[in-house]
mmCIF file with all atom_site columns, C-alpha atoms in Angstrom:
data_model
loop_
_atom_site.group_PDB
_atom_site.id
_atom_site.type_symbol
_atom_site.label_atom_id
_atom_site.label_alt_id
_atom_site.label_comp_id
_atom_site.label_asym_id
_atom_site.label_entity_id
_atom_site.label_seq_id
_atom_site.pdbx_PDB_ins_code
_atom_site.Cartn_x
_atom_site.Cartn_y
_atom_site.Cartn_z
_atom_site.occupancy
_atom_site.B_iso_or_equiv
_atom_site.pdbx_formal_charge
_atom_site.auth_seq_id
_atom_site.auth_comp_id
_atom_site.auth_asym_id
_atom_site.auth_atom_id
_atom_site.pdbx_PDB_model_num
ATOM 1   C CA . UNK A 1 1   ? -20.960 9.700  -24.592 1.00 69.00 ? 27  UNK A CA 1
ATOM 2   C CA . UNK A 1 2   ? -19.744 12.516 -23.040 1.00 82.00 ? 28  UNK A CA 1
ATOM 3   C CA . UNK A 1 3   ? -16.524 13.902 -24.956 1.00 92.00 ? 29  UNK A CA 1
ATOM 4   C CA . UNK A 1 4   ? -14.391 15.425 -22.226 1.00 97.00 ? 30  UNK A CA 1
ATOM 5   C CA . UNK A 1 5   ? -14.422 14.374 -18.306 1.00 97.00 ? 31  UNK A CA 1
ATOM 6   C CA . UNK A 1 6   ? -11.911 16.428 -15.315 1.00 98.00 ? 32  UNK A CA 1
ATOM 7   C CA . UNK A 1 7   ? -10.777 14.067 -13.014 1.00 97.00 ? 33  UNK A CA 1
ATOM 8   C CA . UNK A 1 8   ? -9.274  16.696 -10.486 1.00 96.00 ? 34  UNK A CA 1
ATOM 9   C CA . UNK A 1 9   ? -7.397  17.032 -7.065  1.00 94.00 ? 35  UNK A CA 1
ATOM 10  C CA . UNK A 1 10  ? -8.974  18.624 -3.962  1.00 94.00 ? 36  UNK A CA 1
ATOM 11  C CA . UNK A 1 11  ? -5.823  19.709 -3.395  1.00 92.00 ? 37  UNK A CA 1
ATOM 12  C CA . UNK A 1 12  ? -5.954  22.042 -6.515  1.00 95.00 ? 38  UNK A CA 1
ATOM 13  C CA . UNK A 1 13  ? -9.728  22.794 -6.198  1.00 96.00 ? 39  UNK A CA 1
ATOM 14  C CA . UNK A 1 14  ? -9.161  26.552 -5.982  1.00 96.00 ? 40  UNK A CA 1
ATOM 15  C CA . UNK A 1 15  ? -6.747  26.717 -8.670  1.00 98.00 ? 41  UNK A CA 1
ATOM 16  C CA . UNK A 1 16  ? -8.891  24.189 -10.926 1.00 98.00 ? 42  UNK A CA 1
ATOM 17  C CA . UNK A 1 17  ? -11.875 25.655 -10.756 1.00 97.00 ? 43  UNK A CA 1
ATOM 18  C CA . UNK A 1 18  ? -10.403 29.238 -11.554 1.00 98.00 ? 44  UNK A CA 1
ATOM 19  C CA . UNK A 1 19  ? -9.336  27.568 -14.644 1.00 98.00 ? 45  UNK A CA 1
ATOM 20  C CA . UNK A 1 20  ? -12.195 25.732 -15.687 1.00 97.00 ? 46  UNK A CA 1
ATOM 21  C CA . UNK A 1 21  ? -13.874 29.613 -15.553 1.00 97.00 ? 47  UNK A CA 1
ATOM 22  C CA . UNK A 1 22  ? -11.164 31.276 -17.346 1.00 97.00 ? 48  UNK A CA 1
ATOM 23  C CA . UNK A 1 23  ? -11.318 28.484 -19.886 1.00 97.00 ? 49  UNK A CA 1
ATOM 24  C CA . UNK A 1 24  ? -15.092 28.262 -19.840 1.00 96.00 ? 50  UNK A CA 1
ATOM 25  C CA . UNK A 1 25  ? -14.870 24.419 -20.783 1.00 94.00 ? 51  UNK A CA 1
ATOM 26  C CA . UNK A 1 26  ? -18.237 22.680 -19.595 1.00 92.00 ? 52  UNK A CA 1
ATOM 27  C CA . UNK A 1 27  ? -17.826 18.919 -18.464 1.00 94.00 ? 53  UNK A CA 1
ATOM 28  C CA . UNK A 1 28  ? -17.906 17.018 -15.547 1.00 95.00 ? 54  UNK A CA 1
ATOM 29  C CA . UNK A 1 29  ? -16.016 17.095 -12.629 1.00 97.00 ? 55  UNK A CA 1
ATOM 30  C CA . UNK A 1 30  ? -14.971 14.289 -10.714 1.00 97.00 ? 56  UNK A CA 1
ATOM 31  C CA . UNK A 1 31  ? -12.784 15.228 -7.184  1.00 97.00 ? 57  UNK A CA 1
ATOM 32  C CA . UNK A 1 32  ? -10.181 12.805 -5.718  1.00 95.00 ? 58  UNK A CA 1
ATOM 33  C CA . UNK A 1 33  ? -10.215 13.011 -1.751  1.00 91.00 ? 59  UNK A CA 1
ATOM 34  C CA . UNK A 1 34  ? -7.503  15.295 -1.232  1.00 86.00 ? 60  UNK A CA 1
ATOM 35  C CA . UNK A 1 35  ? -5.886  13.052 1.926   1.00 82.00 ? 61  UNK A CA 1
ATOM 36  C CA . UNK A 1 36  ? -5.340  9.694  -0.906  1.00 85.00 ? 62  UNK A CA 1
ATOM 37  C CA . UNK A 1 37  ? -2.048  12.234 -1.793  1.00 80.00 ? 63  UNK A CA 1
ATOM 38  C CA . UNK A 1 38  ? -0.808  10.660 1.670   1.00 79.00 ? 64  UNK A CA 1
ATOM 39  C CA . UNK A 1 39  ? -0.710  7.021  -0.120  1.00 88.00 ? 65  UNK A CA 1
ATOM 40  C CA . UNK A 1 40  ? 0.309   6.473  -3.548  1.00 91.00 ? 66  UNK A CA 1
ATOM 41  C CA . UNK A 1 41  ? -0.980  3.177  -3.777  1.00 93.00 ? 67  UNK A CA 1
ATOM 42  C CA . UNK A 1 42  ? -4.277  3.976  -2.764  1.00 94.00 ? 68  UNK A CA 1
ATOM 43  C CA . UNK A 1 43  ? -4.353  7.211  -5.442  1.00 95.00 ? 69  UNK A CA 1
ATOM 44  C CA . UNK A 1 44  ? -3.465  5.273  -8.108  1.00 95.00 ? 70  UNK A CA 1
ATOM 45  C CA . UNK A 1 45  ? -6.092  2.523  -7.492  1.00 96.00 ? 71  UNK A CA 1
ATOM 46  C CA . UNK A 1 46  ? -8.774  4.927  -6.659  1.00 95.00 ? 72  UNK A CA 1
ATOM 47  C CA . UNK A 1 47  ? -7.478  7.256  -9.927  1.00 96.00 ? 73  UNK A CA 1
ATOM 48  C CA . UNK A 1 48  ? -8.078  3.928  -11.809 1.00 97.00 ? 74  UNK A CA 1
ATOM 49  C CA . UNK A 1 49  ? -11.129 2.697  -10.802 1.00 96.00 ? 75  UNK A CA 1
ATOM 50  C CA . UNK A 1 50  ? -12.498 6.218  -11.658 1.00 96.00 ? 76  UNK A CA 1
ATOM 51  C CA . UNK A 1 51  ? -11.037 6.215  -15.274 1.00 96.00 ? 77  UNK A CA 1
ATOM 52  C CA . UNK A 1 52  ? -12.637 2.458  -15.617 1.00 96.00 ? 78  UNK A CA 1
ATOM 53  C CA . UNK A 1 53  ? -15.834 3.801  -14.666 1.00 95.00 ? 79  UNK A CA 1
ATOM 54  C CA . UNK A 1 54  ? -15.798 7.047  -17.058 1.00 95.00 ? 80  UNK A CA 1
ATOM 55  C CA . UNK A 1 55  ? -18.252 7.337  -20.400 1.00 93.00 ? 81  UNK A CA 1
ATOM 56  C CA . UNK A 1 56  ? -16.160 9.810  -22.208 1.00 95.00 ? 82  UNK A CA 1
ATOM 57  C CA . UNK A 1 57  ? -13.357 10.342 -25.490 1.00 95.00 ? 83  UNK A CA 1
ATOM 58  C CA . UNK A 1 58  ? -10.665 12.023 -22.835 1.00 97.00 ? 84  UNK A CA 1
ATOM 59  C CA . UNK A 1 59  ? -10.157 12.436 -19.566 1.00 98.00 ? 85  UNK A CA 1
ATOM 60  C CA . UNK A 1 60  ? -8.257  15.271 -18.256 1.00 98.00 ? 86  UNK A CA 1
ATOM 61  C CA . UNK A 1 61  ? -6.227  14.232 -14.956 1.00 98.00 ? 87  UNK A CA 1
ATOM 62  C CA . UNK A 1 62  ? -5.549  17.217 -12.850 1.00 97.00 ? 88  UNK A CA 1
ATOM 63  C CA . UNK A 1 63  ? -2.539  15.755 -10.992 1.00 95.00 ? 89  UNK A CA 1
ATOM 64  C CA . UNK A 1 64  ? 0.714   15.677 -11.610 1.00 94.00 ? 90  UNK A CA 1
ATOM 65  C CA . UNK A 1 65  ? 3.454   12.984 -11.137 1.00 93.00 ? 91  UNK A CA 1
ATOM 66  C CA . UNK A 1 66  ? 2.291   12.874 -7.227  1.00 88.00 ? 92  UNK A CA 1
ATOM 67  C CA . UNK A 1 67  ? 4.876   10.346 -5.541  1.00 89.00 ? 93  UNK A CA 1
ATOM 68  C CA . UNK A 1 68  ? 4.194   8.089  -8.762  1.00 93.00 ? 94  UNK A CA 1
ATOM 69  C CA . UNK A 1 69  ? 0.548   7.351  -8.019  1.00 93.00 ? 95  UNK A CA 1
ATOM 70  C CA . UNK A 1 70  ? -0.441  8.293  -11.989 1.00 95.00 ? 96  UNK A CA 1
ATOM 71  C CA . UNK A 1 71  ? 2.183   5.222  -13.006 1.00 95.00 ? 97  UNK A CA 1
ATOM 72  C CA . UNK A 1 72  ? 0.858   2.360  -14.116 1.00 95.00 ? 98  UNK A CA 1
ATOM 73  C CA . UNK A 1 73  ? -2.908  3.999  -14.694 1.00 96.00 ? 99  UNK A CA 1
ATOM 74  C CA . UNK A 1 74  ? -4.436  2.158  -17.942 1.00 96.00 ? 100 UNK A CA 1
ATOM 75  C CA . UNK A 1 75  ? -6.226  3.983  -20.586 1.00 95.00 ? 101 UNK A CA 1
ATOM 76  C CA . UNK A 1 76  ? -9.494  2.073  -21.360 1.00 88.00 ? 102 UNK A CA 1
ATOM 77  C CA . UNK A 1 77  ? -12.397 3.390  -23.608 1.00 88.00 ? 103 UNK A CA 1
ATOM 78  C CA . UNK A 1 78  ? -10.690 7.133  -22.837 1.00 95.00 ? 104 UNK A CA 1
ATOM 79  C CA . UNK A 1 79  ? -7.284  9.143  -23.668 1.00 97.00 ? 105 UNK A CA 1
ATOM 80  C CA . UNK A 1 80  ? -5.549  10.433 -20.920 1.00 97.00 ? 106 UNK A CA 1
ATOM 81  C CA . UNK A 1 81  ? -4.080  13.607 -20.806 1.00 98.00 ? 107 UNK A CA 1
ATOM 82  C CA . UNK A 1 82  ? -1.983  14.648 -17.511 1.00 97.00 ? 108 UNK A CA 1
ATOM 83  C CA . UNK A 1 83  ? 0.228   17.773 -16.873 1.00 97.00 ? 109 UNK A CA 1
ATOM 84  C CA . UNK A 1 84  ? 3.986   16.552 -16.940 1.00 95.00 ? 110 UNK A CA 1
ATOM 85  C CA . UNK A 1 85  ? 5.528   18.155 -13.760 1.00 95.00 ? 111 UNK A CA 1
ATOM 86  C CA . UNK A 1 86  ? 6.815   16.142 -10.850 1.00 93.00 ? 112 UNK A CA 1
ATOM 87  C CA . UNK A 1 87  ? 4.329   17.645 -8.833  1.00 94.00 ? 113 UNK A CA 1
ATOM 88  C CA . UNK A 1 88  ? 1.626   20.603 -7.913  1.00 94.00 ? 114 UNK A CA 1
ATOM 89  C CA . UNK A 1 89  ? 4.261   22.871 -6.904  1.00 95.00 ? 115 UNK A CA 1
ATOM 90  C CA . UNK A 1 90  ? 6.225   22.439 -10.001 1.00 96.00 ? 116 UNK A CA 1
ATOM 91  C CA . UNK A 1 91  ? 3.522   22.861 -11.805 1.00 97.00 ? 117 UNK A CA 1
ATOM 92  C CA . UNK A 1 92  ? 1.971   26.095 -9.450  1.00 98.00 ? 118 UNK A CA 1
ATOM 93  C CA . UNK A 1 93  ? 5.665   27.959 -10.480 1.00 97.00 ? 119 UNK A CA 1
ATOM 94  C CA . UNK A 1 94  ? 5.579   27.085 -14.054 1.00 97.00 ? 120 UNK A CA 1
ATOM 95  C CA . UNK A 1 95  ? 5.335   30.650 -15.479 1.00 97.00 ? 121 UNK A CA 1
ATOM 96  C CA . UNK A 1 96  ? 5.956   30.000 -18.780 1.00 95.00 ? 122 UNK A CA 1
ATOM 97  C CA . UNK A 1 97  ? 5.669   26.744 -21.423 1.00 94.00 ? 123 UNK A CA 1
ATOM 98  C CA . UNK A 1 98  ? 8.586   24.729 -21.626 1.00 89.00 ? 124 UNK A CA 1
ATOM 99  C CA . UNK A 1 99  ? 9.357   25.826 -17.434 1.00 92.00 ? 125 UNK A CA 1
ATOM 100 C CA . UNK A 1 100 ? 9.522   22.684 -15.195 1.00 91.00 ? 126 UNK A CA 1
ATOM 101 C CA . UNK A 1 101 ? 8.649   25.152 -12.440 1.00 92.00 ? 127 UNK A CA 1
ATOM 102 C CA . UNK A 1 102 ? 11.402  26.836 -9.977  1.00 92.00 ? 128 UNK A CA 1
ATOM 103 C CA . UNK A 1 103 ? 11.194  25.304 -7.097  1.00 95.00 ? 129 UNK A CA 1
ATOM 104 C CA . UNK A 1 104 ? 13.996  26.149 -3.472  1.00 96.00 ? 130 UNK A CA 1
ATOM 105 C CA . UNK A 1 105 ? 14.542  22.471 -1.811  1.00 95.00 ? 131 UNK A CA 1
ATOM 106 C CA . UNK A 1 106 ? 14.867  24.645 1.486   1.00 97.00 ? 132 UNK A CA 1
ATOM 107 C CA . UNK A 1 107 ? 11.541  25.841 1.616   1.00 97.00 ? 133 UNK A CA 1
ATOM 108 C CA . UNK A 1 108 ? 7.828   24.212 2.330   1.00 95.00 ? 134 UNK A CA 1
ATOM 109 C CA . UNK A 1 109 ? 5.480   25.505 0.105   1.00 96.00 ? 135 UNK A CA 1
ATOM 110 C CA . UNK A 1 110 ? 2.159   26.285 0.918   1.00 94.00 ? 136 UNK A CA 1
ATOM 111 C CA . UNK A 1 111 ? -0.849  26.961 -1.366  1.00 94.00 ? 137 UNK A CA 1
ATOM 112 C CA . UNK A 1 112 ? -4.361  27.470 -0.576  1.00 94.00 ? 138 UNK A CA 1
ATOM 113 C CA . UNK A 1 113 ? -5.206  23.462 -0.944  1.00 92.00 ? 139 UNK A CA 1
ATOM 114 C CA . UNK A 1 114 ? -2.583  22.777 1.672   1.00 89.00 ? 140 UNK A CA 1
ATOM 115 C CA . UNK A 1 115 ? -3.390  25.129 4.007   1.00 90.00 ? 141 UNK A CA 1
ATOM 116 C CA . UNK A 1 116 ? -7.108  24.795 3.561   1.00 86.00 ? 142 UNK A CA 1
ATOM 117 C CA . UNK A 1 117 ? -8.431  22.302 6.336   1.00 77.00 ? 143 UNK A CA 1
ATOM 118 C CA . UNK A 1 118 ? -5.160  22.388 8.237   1.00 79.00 ? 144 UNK A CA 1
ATOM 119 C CA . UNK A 1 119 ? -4.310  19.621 5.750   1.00 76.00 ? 145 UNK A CA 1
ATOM 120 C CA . UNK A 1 120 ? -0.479  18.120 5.454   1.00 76.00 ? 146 UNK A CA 1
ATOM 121 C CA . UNK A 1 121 ? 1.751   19.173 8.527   1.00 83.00 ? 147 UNK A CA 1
ATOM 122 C CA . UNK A 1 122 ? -0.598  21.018 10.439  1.00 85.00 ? 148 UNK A CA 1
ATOM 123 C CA . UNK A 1 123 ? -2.876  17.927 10.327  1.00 86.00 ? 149 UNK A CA 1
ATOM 124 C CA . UNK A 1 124 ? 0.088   16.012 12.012  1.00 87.00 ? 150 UNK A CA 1
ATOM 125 C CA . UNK A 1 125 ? 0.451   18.584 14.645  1.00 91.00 ? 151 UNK A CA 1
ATOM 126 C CA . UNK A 1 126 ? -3.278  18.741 15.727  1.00 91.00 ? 152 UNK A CA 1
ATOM 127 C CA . UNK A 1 127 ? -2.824  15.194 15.925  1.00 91.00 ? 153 UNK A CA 1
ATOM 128 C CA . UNK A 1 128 ? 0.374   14.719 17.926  1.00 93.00 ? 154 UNK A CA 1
ATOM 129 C CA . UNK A 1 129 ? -1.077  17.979 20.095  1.00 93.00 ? 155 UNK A CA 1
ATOM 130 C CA . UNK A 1 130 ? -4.093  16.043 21.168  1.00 94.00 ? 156 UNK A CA 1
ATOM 131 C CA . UNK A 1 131 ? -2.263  13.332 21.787  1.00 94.00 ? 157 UNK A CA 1
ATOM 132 C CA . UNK A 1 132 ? 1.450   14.334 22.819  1.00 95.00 ? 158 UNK A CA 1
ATOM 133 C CA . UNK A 1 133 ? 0.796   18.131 24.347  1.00 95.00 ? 159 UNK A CA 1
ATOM 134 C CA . UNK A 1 134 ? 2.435   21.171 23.093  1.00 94.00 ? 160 UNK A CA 1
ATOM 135 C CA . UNK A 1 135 ? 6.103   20.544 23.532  1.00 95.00 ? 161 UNK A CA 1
ATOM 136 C CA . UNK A 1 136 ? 6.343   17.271 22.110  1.00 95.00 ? 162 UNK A CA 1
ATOM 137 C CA . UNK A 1 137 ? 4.290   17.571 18.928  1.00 94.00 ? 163 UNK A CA 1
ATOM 138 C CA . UNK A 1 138 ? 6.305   20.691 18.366  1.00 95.00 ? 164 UNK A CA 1
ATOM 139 C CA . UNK A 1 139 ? 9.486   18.850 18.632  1.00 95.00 ? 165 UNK A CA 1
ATOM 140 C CA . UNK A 1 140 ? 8.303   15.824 16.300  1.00 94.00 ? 166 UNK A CA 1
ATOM 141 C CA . UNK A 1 141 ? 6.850   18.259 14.012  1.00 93.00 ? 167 UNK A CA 1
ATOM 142 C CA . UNK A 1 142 ? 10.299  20.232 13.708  1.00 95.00 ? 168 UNK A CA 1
ATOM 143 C CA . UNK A 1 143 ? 12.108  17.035 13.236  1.00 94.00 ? 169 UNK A CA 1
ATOM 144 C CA . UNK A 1 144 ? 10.156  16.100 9.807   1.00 92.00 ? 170 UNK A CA 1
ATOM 145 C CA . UNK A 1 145 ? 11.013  19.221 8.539   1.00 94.00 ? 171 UNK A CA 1
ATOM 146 C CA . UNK A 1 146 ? 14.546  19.536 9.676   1.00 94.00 ? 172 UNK A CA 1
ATOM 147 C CA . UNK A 1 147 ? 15.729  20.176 6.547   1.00 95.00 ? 173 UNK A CA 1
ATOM 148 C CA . UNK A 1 148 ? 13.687  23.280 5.368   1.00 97.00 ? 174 UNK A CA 1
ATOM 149 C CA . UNK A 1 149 ? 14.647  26.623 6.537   1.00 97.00 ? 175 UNK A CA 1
ATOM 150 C CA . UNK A 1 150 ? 11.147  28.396 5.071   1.00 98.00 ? 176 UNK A CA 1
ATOM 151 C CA . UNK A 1 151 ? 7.627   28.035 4.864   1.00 97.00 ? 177 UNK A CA 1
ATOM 152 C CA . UNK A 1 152 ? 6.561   30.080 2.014   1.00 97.00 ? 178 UNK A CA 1
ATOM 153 C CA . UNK A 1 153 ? 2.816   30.807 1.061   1.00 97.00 ? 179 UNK A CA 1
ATOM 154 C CA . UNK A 1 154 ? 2.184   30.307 -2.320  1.00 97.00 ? 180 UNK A CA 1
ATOM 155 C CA . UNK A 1 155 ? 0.018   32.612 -4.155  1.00 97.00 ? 181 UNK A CA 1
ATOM 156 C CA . UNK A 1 156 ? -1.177  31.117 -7.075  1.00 96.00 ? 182 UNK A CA 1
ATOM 157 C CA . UNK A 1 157 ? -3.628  33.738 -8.090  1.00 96.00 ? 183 UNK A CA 1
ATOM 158 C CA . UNK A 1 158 ? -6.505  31.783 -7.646  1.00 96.00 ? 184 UNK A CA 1
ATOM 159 C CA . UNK A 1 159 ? -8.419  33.264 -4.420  1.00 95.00 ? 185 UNK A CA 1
ATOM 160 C CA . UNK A 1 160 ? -7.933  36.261 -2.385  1.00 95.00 ? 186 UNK A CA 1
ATOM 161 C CA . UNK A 1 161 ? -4.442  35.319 -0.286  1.00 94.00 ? 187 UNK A CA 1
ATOM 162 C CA . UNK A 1 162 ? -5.658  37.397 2.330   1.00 94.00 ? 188 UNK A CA 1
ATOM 163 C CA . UNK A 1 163 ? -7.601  34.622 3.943   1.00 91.00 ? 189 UNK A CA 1
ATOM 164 C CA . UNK A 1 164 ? -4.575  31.905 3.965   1.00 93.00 ? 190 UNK A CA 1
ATOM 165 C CA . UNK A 1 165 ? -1.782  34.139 5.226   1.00 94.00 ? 191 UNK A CA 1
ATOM 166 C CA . UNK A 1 166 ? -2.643  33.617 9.085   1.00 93.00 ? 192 UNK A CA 1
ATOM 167 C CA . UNK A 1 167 ? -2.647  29.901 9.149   1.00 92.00 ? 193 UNK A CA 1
ATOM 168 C CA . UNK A 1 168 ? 0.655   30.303 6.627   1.00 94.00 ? 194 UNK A CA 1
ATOM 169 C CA . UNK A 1 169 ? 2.047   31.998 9.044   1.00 95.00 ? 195 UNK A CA 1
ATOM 170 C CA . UNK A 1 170 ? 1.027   29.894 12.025  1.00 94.00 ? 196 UNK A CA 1
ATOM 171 C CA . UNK A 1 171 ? 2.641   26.767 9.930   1.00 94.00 ? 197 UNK A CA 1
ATOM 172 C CA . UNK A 1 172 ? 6.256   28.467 10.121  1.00 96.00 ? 198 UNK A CA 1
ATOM 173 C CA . UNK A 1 173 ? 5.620   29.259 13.929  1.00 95.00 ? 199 UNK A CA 1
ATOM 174 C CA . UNK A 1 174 ? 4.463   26.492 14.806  1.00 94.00 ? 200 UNK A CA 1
ATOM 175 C CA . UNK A 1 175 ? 7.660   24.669 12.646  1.00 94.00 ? 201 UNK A CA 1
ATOM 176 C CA . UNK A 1 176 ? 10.013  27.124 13.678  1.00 95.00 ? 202 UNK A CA 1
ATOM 177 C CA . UNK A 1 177 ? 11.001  28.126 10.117  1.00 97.00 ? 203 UNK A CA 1
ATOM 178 C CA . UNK A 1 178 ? 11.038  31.683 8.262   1.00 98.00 ? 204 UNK A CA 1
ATOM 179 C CA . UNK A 1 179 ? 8.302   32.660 6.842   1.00 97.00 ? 205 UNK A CA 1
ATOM 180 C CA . UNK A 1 180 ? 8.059   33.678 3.197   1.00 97.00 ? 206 UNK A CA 1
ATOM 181 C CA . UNK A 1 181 ? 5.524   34.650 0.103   1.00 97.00 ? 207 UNK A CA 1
ATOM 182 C CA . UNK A 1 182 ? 5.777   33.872 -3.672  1.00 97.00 ? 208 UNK A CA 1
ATOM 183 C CA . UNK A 1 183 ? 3.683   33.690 -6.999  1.00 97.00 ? 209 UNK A CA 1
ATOM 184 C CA . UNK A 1 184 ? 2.597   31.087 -8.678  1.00 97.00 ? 210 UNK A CA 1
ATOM 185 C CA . UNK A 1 185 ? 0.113   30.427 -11.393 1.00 98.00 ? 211 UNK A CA 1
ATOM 186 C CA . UNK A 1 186 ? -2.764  28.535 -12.800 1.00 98.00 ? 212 UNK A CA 1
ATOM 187 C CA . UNK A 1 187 ? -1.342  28.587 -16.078 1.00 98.00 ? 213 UNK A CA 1
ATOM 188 C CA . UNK A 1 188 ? -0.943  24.969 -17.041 1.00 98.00 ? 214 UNK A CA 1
ATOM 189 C CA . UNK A 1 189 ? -4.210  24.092 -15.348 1.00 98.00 ? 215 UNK A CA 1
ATOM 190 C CA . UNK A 1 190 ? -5.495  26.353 -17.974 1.00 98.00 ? 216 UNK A CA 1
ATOM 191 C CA . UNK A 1 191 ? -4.026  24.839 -21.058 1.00 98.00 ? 217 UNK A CA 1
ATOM 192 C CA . UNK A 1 192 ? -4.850  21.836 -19.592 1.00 98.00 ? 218 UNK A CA 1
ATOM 193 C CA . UNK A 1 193 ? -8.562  22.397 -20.246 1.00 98.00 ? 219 UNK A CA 1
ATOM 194 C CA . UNK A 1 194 ? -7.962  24.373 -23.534 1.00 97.00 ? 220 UNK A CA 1
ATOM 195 C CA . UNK A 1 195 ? -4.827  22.871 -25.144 1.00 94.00 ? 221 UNK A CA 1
ATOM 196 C CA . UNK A 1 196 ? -2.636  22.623 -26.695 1.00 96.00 ? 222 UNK A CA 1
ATOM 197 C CA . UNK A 1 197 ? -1.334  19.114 -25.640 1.00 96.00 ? 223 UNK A CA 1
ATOM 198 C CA . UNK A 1 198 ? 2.340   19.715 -26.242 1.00 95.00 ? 224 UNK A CA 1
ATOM 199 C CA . UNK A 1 199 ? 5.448   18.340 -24.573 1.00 93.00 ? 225 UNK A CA 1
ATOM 200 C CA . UNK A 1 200 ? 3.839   19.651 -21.542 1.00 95.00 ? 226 UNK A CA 1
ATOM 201 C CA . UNK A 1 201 ? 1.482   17.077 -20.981 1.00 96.00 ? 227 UNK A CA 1
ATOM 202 C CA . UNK A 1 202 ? 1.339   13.217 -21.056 1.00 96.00 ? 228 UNK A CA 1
ATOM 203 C CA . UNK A 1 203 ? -1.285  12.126 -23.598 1.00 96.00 ? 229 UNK A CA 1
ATOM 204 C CA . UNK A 1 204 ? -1.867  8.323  -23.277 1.00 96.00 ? 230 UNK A CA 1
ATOM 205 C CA . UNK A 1 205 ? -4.639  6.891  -25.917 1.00 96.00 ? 231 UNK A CA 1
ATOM 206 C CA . UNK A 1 206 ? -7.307  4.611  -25.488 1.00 95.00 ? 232 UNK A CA 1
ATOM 207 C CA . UNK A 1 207 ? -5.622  1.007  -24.375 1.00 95.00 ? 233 UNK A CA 1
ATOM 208 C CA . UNK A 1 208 ? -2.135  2.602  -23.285 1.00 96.00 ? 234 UNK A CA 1
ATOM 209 C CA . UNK A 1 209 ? -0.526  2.985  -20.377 1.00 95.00 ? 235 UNK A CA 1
ATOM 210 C CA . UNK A 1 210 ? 0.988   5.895  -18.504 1.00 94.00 ? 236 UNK A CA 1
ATOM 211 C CA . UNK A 1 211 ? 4.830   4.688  -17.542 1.00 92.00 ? 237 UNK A CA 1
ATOM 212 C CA . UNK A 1 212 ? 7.311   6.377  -15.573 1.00 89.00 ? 238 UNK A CA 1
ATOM 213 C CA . UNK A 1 213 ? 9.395   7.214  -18.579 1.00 89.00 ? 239 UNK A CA 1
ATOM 214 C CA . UNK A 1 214 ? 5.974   9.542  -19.054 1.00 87.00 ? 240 UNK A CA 1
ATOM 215 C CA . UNK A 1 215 ? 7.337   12.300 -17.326 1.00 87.00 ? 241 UNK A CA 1
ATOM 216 C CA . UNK A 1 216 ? 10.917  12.994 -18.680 1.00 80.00 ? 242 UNK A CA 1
ATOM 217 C CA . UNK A 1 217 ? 10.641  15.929 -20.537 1.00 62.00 ? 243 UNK A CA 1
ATOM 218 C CA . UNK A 1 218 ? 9.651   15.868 -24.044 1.00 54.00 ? 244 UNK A CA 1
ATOM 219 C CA . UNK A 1 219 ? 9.745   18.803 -26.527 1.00 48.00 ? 245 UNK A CA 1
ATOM 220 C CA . UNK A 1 220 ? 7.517   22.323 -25.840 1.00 45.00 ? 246 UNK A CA 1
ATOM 221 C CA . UNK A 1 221 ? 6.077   23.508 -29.168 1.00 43.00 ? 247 UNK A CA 1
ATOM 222 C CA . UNK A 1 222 ? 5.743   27.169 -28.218 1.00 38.00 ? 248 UNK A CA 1
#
């Protein structure tokens, strides 16, 4: 039996497999189709019929609280351990243990997994383009997003941002927002892998299961 299996994110492919090398922890890797995000429901049965299917002590879950899709996932024959923050941008601005991750409710943040394969909002827009012309997917695509006033690349350190800024850029044009930059960080993705499990992380043993209650914050042993 295998002692340690990643099931990981597509989302967070860059940023997970920058800290699997940083780490240099040797296991499997099992990736979640990165479009699932888009239905809770589905992610968490997909999530679970993964972890029913695993040959391993622990399995590391390289999600975060994700619209809820990790609640109600069952431990079987393997621990759980998942990274407590309500989601990937929380956890991409979590400098330091014991930060929930600073995150502006005006602004649409965009990492390299987002932007990669015109996924999220620009994936709406192609769609309504083809569909709607120019104008009008424009105007739907403003109206989901009435409430942000930036679009702000997010570099987590992971790849060369040189290579994302364009299409970040094109996402605020295209949105008619301002367009911004910030840091983020692999950080948790790396403890993650290499521990420890403090109040960071959700651990969830063999036969338990992970409730909402998971992810209130718990103590940080620093």
């Amino acid at each position: 039996m295998k002692k340690t299996v990643v099931l990981a994110c597509e989302m967070l492919a860059h940023e997970i497999r920058a800290a699997l090398a940083e780490t240099a922890l040797d296991c499997d890797v099992i990736w979640v189709e990165r479009e699932l995000h888009n239905y809770p429901d589905r992610l968490r049965a997909g999530l679970q019929s993964h972890i029913d299917q695993i040959e391993a002590e622990q399995i590391l879950l390289a999600f975060a609280q994700c619209g809820n899709a990790p609640v109600g996932l069952e431990a079987r024959g393997a621990a759980l351990v998942l990274p407590r923050f309500a989601d990937c941008i929380h956890l991409f601005r979590s400098f330091q243990p014991g930060d929930p991750g600073q995150v502006d409710i005006r602004t649409l943040y965009a990492s390299p997994g987002f932007l990669e394969e015109r996924s999220g909002l620009l994936k709406d827009y192609d769609r309504c383009l083809a569909r709607y012309g120019e104008a009008k997917a424009r105007r739907m695509c403003r109206a989901m997003v009435r409430n942000y006033r930036y679009v702000s690349f997010l570099d987590t350190g992971a790849v060369p941002a040189e290579a994302f800024l364009p299409i970040a850029q094109e996402t605020a044009e295209i949105l008619d927002l301002e367009y911004t930059a910030c840091g983020g960080t692999f950080r948790a993705l790396c403890k993650l892998f290499s521990g420890p499990w403090d109040g960071e992380f959700i651990v969830v043993p063999p036969g338990g299961r992970l409730d909402e209650e998971s992810f209130f914050p718990g103590p940080v042993n620093i």
